XYZ file of N, CA and C in Angstrom:
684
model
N 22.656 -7.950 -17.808
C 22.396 -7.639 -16.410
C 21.001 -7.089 -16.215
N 20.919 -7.191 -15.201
C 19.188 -6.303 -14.846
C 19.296 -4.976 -14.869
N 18.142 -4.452 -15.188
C 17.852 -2.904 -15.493
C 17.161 -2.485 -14.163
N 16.680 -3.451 -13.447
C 15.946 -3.246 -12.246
C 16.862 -2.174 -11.334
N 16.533 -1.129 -10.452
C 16.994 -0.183 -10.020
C 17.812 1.133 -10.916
N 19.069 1.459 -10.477
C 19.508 2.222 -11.502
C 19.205 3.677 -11.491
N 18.987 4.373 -13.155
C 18.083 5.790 -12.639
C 17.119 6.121 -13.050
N 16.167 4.525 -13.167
C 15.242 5.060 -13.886
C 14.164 5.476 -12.685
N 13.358 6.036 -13.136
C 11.834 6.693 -12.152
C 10.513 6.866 -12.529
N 10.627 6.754 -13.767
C 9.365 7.113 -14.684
C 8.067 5.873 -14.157
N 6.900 6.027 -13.512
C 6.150 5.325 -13.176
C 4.708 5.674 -14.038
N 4.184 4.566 -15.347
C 3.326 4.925 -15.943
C 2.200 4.490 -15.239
N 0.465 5.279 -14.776
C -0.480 5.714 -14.360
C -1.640 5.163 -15.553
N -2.843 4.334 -15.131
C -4.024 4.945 -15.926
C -4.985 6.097 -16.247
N -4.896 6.370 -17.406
C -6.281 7.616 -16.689
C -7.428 6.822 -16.371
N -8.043 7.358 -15.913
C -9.112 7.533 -14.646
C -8.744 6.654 -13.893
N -7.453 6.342 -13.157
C -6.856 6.104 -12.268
C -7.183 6.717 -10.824
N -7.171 6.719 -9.783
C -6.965 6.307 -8.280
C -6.320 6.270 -7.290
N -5.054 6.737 -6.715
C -4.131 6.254 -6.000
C -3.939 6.773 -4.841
N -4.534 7.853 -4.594
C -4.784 8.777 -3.133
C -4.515 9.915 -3.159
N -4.256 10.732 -1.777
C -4.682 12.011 -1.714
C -2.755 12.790 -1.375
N -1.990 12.216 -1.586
C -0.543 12.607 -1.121
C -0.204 13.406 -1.812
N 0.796 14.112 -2.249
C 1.020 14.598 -3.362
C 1.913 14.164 -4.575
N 2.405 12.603 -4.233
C 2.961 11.903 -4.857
C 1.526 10.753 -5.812
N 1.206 10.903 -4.981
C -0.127 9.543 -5.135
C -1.366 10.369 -5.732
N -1.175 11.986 -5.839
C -2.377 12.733 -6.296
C -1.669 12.962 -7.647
N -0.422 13.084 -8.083
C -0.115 13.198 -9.464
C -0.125 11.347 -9.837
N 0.294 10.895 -9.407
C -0.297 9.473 -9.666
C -1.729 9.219 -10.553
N -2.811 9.821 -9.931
C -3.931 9.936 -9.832
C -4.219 10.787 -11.222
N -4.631 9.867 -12.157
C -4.841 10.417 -13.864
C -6.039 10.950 -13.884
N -6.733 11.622 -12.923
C -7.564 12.947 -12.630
C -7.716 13.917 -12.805
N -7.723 15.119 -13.262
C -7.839 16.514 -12.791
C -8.574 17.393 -11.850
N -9.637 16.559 -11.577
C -10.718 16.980 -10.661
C -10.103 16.863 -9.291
N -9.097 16.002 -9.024
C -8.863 15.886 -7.534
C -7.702 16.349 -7.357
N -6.373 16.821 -8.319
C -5.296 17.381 -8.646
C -5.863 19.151 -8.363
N -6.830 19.213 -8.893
C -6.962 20.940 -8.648
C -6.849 21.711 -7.040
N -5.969 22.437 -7.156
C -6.244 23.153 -6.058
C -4.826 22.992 -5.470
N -3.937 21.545 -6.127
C -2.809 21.199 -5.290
C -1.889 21.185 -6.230
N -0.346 20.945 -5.862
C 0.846 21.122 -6.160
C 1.636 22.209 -5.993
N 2.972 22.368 -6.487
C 3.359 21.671 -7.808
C 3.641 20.206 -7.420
N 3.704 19.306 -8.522
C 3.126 18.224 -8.197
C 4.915 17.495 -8.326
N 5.413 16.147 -8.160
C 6.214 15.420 -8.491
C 5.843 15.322 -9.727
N 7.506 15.122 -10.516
C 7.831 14.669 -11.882
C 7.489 13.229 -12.008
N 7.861 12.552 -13.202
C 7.753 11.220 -12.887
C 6.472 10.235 -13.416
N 5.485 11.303 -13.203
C 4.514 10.395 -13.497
C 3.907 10.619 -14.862
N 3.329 9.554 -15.705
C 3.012 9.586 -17.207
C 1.672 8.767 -17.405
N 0.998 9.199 -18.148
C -0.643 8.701 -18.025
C -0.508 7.794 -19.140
N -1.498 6.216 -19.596
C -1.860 5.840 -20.593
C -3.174 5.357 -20.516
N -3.743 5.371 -21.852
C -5.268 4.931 -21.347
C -5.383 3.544 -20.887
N -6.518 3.237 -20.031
C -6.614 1.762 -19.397
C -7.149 1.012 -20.683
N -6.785 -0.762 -20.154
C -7.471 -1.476 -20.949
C -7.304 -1.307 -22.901
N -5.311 -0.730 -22.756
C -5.019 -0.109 -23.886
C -3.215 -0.588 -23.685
N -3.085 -2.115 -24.403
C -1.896 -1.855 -24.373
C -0.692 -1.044 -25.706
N -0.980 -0.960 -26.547
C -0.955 -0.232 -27.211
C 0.058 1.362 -26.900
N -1.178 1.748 -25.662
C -1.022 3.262 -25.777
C -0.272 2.907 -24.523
N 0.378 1.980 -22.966
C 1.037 1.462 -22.612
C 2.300 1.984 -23.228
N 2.675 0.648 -24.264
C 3.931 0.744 -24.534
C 4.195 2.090 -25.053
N 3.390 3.278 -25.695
C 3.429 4.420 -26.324
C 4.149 5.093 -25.266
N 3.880 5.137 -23.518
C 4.209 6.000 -23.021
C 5.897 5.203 -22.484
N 6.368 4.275 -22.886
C 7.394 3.623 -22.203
C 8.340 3.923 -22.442
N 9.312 4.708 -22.051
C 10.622 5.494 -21.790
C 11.910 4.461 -21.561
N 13.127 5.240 -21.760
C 14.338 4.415 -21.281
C 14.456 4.473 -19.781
N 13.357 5.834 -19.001
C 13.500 5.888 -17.926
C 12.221 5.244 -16.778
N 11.479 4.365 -17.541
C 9.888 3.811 -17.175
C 10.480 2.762 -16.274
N 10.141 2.894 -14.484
C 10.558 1.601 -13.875
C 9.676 0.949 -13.620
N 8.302 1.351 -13.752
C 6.951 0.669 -13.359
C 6.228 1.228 -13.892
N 4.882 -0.016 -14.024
C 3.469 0.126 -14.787
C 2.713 -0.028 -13.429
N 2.051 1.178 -13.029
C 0.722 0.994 -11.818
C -0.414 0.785 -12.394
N -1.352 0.270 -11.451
C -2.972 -0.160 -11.687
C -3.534 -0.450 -10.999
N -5.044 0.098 -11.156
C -6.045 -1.094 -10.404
C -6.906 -1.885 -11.521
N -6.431 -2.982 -10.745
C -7.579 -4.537 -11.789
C -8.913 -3.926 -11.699
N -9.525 -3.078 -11.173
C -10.902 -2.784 -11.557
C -10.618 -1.158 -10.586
N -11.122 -0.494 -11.367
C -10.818 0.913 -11.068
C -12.180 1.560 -10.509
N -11.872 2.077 -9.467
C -12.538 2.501 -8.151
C -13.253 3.233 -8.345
N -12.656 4.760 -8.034
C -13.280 5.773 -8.452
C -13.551 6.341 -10.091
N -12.384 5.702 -10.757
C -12.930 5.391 -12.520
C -13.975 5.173 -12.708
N -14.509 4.727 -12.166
C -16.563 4.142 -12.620
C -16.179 2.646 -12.711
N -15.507 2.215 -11.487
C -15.432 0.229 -11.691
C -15.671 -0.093 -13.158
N -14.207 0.503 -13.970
C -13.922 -0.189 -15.038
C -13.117 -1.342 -14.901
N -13.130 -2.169 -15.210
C -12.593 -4.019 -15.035
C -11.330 -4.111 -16.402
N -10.483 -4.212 -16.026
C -9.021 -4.950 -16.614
C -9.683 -5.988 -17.725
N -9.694 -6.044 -18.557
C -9.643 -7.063 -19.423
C -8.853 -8.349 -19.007
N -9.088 -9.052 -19.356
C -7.583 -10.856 -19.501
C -7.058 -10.440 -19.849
N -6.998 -10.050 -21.231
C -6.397 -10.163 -22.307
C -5.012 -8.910 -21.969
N -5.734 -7.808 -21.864
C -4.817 -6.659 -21.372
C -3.654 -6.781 -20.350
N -4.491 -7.252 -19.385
C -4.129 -7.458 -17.760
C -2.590 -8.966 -17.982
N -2.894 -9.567 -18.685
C -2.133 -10.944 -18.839
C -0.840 -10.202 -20.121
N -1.249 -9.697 -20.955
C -0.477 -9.139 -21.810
C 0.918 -7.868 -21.627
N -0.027 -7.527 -20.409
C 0.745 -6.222 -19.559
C 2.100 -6.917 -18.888
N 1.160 -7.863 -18.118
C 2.338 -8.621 -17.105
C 3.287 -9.105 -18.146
N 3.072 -9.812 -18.974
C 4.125 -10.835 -20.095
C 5.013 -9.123 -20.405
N 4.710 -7.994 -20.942
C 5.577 -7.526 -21.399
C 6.381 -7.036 -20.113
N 5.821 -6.139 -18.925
C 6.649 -5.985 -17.663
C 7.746 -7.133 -17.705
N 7.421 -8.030 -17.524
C 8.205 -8.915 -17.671
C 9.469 -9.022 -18.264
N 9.136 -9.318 -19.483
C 9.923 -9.022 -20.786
C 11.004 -8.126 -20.365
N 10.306 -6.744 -20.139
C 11.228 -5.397 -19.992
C 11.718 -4.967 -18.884
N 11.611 -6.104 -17.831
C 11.842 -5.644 -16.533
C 11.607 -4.337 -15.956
N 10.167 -4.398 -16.486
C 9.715 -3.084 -15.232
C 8.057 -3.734 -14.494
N 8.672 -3.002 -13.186
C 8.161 -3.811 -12.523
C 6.578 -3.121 -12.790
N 5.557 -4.880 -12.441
C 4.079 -4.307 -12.299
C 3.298 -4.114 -10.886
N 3.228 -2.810 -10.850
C 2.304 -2.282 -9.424
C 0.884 -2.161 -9.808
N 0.007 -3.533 -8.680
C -1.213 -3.433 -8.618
C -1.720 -2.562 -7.400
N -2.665 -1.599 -7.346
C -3.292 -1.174 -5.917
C -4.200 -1.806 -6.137
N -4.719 -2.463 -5.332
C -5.878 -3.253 -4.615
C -6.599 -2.300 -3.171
N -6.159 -1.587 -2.756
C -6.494 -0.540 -2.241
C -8.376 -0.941 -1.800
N -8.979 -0.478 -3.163
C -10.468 -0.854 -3.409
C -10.708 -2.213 -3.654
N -10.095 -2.665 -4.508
C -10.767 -3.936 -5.029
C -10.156 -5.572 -4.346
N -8.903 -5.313 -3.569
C -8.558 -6.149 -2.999
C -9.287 -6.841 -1.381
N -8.941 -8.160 -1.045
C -9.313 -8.380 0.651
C -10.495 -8.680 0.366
N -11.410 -9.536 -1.408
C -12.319 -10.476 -0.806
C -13.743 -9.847 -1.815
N -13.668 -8.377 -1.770
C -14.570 -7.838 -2.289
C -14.958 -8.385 -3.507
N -13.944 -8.579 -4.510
C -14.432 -8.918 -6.120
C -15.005 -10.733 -6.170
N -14.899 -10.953 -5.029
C -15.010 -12.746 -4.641
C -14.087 -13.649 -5.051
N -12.706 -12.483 -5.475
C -11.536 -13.772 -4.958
C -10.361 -12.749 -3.984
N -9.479 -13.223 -3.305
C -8.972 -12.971 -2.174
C -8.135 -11.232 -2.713
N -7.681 -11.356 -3.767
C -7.300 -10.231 -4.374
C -7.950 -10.619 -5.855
N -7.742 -8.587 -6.635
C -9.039 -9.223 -8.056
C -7.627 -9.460 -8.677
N -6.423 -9.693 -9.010
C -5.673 -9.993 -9.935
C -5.457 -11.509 -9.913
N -5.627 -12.557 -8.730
C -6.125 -13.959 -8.813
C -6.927 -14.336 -10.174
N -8.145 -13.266 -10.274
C -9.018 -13.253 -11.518
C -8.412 -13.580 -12.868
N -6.877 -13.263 -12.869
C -6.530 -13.292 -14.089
C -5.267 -14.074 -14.297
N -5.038 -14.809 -13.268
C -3.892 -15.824 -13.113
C -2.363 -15.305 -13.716
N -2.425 -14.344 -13.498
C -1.321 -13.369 -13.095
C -0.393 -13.235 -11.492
N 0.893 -12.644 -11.611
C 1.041 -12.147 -9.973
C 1.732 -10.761 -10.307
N 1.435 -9.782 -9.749
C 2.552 -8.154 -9.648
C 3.909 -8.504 -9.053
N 4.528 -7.436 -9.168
C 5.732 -7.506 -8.583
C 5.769 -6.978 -6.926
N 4.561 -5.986 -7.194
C 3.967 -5.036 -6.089
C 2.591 -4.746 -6.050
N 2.271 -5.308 -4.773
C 1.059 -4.697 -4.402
C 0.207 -4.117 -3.212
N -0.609 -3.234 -3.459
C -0.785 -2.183 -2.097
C -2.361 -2.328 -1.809
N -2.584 -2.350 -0.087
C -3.606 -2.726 -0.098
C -3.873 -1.692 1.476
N -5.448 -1.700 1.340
C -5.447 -0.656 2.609
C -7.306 -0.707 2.993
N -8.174 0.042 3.048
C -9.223 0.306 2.475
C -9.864 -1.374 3.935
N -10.379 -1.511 3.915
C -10.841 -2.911 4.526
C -9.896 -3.374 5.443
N -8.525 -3.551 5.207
C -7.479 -4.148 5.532
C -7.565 -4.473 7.305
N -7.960 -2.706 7.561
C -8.373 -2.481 9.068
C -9.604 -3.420 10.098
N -10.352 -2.897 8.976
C -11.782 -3.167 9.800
C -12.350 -1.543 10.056
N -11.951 -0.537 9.658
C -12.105 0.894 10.089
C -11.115 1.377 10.748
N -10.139 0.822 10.924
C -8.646 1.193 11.273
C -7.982 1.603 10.436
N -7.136 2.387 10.426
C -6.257 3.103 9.893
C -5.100 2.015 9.697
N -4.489 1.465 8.672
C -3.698 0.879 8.419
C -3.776 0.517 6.682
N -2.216 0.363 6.313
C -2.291 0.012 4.486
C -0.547 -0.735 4.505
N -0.593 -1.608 3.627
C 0.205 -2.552 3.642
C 1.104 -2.499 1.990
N 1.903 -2.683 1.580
C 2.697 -2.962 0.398
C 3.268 -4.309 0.828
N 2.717 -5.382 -0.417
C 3.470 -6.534 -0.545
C 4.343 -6.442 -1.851
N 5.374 -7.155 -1.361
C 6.334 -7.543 -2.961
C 7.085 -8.492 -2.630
N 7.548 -8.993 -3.973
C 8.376 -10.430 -4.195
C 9.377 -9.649 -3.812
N 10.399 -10.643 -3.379
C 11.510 -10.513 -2.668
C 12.768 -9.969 -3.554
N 12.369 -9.717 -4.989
C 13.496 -9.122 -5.677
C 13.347 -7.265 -5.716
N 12.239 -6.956 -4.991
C 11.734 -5.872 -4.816
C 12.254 -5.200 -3.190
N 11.505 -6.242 -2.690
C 11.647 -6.111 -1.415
C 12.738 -5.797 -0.550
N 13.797 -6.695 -1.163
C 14.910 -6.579 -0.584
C 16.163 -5.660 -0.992
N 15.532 -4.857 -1.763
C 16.044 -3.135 -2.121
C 15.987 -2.431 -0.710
N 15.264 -2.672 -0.149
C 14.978 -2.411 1.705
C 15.729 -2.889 2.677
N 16.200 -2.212 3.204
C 17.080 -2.704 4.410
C 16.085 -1.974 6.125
N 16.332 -2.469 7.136
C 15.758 -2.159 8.696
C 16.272 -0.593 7.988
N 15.220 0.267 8.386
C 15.491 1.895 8.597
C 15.736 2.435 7.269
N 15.620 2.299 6.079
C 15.271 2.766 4.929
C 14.122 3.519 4.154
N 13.037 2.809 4.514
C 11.839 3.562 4.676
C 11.181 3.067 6.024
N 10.670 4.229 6.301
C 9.743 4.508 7.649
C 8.596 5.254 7.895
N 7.917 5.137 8.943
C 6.531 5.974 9.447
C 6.398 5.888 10.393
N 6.399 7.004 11.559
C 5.918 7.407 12.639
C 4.890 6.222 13.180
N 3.637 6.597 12.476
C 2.557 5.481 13.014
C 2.945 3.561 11.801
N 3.888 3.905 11.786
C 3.775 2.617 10.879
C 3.958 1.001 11.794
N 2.940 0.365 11.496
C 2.936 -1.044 12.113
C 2.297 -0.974 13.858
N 1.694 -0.036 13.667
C 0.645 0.286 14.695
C 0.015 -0.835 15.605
N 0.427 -1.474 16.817
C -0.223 -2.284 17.305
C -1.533 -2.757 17.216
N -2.200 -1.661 17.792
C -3.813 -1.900 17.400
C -4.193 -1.187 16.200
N -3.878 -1.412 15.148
C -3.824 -1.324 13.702
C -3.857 -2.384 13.548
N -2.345 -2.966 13.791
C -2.220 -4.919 12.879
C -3.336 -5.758 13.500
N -3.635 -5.446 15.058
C -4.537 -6.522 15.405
C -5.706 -6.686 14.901
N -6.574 -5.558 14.630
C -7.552 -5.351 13.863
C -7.170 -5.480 12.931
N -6.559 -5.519 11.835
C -5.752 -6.235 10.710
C -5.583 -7.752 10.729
N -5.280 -8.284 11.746
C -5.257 -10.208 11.643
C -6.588 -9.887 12.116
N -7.367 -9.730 13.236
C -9.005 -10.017 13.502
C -9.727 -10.315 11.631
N -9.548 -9.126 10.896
C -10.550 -8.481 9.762
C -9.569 -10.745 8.869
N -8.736 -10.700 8.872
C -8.118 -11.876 8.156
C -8.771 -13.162 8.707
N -9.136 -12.816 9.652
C -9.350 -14.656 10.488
C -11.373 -14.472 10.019
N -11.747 -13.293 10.480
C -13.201 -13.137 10.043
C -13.406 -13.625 8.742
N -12.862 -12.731 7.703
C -12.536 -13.058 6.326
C -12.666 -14.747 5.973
N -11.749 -15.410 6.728
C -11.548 -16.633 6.421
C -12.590 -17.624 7.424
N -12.663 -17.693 8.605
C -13.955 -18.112 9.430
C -15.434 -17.962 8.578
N -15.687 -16.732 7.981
C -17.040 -16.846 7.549
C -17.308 -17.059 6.277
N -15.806 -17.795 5.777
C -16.332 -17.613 3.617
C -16.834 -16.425 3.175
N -15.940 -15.259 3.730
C -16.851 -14.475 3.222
C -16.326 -13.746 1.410
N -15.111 -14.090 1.122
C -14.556 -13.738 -0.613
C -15.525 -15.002 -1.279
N -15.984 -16.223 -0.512
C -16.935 -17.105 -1.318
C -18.198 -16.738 -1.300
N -18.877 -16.054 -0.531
C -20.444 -14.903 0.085
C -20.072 -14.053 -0.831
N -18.962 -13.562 -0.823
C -19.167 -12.263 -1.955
C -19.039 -12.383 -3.611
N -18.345 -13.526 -3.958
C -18.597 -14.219 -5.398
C -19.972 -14.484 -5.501
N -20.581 -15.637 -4.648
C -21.758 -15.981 -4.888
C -22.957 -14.664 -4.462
N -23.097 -14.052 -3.801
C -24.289 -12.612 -3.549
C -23.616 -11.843 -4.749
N -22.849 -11.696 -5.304
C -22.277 -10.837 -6.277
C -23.018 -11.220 -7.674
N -22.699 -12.836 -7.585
C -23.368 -13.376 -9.431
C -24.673 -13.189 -8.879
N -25.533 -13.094 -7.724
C -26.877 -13.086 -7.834
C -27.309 -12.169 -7.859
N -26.397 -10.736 -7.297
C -26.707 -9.037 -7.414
C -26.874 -8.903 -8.773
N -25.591 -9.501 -9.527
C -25.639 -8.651 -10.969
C -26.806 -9.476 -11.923
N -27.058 -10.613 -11.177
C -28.262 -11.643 -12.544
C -29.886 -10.626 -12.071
N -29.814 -10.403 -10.424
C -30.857 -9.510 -10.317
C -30.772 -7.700 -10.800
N -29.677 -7.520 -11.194
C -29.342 -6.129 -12.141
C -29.792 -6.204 -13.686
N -29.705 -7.235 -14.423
C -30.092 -7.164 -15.665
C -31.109 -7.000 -16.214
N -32.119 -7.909 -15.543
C -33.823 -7.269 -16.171
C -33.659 -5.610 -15.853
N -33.273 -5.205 -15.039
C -33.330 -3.711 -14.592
C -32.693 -3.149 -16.024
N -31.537 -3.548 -16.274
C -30.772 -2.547 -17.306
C -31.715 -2.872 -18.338
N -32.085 -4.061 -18.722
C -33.451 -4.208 -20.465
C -34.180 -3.025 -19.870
N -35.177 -2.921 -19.004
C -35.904 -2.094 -18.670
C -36.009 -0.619 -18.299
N -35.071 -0.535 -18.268
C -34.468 1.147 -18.073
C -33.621 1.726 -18.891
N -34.083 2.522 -19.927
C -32.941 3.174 -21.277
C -31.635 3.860 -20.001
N -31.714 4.502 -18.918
C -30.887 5.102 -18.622
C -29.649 4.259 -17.963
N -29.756 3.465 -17.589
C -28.937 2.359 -17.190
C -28.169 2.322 -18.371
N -26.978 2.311 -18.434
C -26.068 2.250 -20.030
C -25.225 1.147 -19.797
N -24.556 0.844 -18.691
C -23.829 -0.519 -18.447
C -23.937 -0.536 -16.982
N -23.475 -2.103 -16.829
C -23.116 -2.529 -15.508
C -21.629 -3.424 -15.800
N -20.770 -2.939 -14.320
C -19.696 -3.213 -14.562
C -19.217 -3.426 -13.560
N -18.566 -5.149 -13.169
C -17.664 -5.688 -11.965
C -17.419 -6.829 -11.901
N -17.040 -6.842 -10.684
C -16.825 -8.403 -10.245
C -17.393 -8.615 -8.602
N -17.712 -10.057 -8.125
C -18.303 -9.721 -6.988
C -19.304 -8.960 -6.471
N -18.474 -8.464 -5.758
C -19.720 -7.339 -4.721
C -19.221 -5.997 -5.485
N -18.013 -5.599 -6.262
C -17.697 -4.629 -6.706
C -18.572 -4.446 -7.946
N -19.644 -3.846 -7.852
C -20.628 -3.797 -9.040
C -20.598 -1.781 -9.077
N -20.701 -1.445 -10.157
C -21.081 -0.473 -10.543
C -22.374 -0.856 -12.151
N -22.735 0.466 -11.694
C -24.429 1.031 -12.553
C -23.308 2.114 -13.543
N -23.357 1.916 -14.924
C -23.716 3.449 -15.657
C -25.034 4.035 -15.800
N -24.850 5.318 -15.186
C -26.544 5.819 -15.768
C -26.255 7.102 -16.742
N -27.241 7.105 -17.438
C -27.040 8.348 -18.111
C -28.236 8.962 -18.740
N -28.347 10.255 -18.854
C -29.874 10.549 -18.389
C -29.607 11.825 -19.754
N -30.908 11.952 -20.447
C -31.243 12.953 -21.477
C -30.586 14.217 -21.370
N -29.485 15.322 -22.058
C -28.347 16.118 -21.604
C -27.711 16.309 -20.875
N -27.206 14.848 -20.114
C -26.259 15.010 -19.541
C -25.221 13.885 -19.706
């Protein structure tokens, strides 16, 4: 039978993970810098290092119902998912029926120059959350999931006051039809390979530059500078 639901709860986290400012989503958040000051926090949550399956399965419990992530990590310093990891993760979720939660939050809706960055790896989640752009500067964030997820939900199960906000969604389909009217996840692949080909003479030329790291328009600089 499926293990899906049940009592398990255990949701494993990357460090230098991301997930917001709630207090569910701030222990989420494999931080300490943004955890200080708040809680006590929810149980539940368990850290492994990114781009490490390995240390993954290390943290995987009889009570682990999900593996969260971002395919390229935001406030982490836009560290990028491996294939290899990212494809390996999903095959075992799989395997073990626990489900895989991507936030796309940052990196989803076009930015990395494909429509979401887990396309990148010819993968699909079970769940995924998206927000950040979604609007246009509107306040609005969305959770998609396959329907073996989904339909754990019934009308009036979970809810929100402002949830499904009229002029939220509309500016929400506007930001989708723009998106798609102007090529712009194909503008941001292509200005992206020409940002980072015009980034490289820079990094030969500058000892402090230590890496560059992304996809698309999602580019990050390491710098790192004499004692520090």
């Amino acid at each position: 039978g499926s293990k899906l639901g049940g009592r398990r709860y255990e949701i494993i986290t990357m460090k230098g993970s991301f997930h917001g400012r709630t207090l569910a989503t701030l222990k989420a958040t494999a931080q300490t810098k943004y955890q200080n000051g708040f809680g006590p926090f929810l149980p539940g949550f368990k850290y492994a290092p990114f781009n490490d399956l390995k240390g993954v399965k290390k943290a995987i419990s009889s009570k682990t119902c999900a593996v969260m992530l971002e395919p390229i990590q935001g406030e982490g310093g836009i560290n990028v998912a491996s294939e290899t990891f990212l494809r390996e993760l999903r095959q075992f979720c799989h395997k073990e029926e626990i489900l895989l939660i991507l936030d796309e939050v940052q990196c989803g809706l076009g930015r990395t120059g494909k429509m979401f960055a887990y396309q990148h790896y010819g993968i699909e989640p079970d769940v995924m959350t998206l927000a950040k752009p979604l609007g246009g500067g509107m306040p609005i964030g969305a959770t998609l999931a396959k329907e073996k997820v989904a339909s754990a939900f019934e009308p009036g199960t979970h809810a929100s006051t402002f949830g499904g906000n009229p002029l939220a969604c509309s500016a929400a389909l506007a930001f989708l039809k723009v998106v798609k009217k102007e090529n712009l996840v194909k503008k941001a692949r292509e200005r992206g390979n020409y940002f980072r080909a015009r980034l490289e003479p820079l990094k030969k030329k500058y000892s402090f530059i230590k890496a560059m790291r992304g996809k698309g328009l999602m580019v990050g600089l390491e710098l790192g500078f004499p004692g520090k």
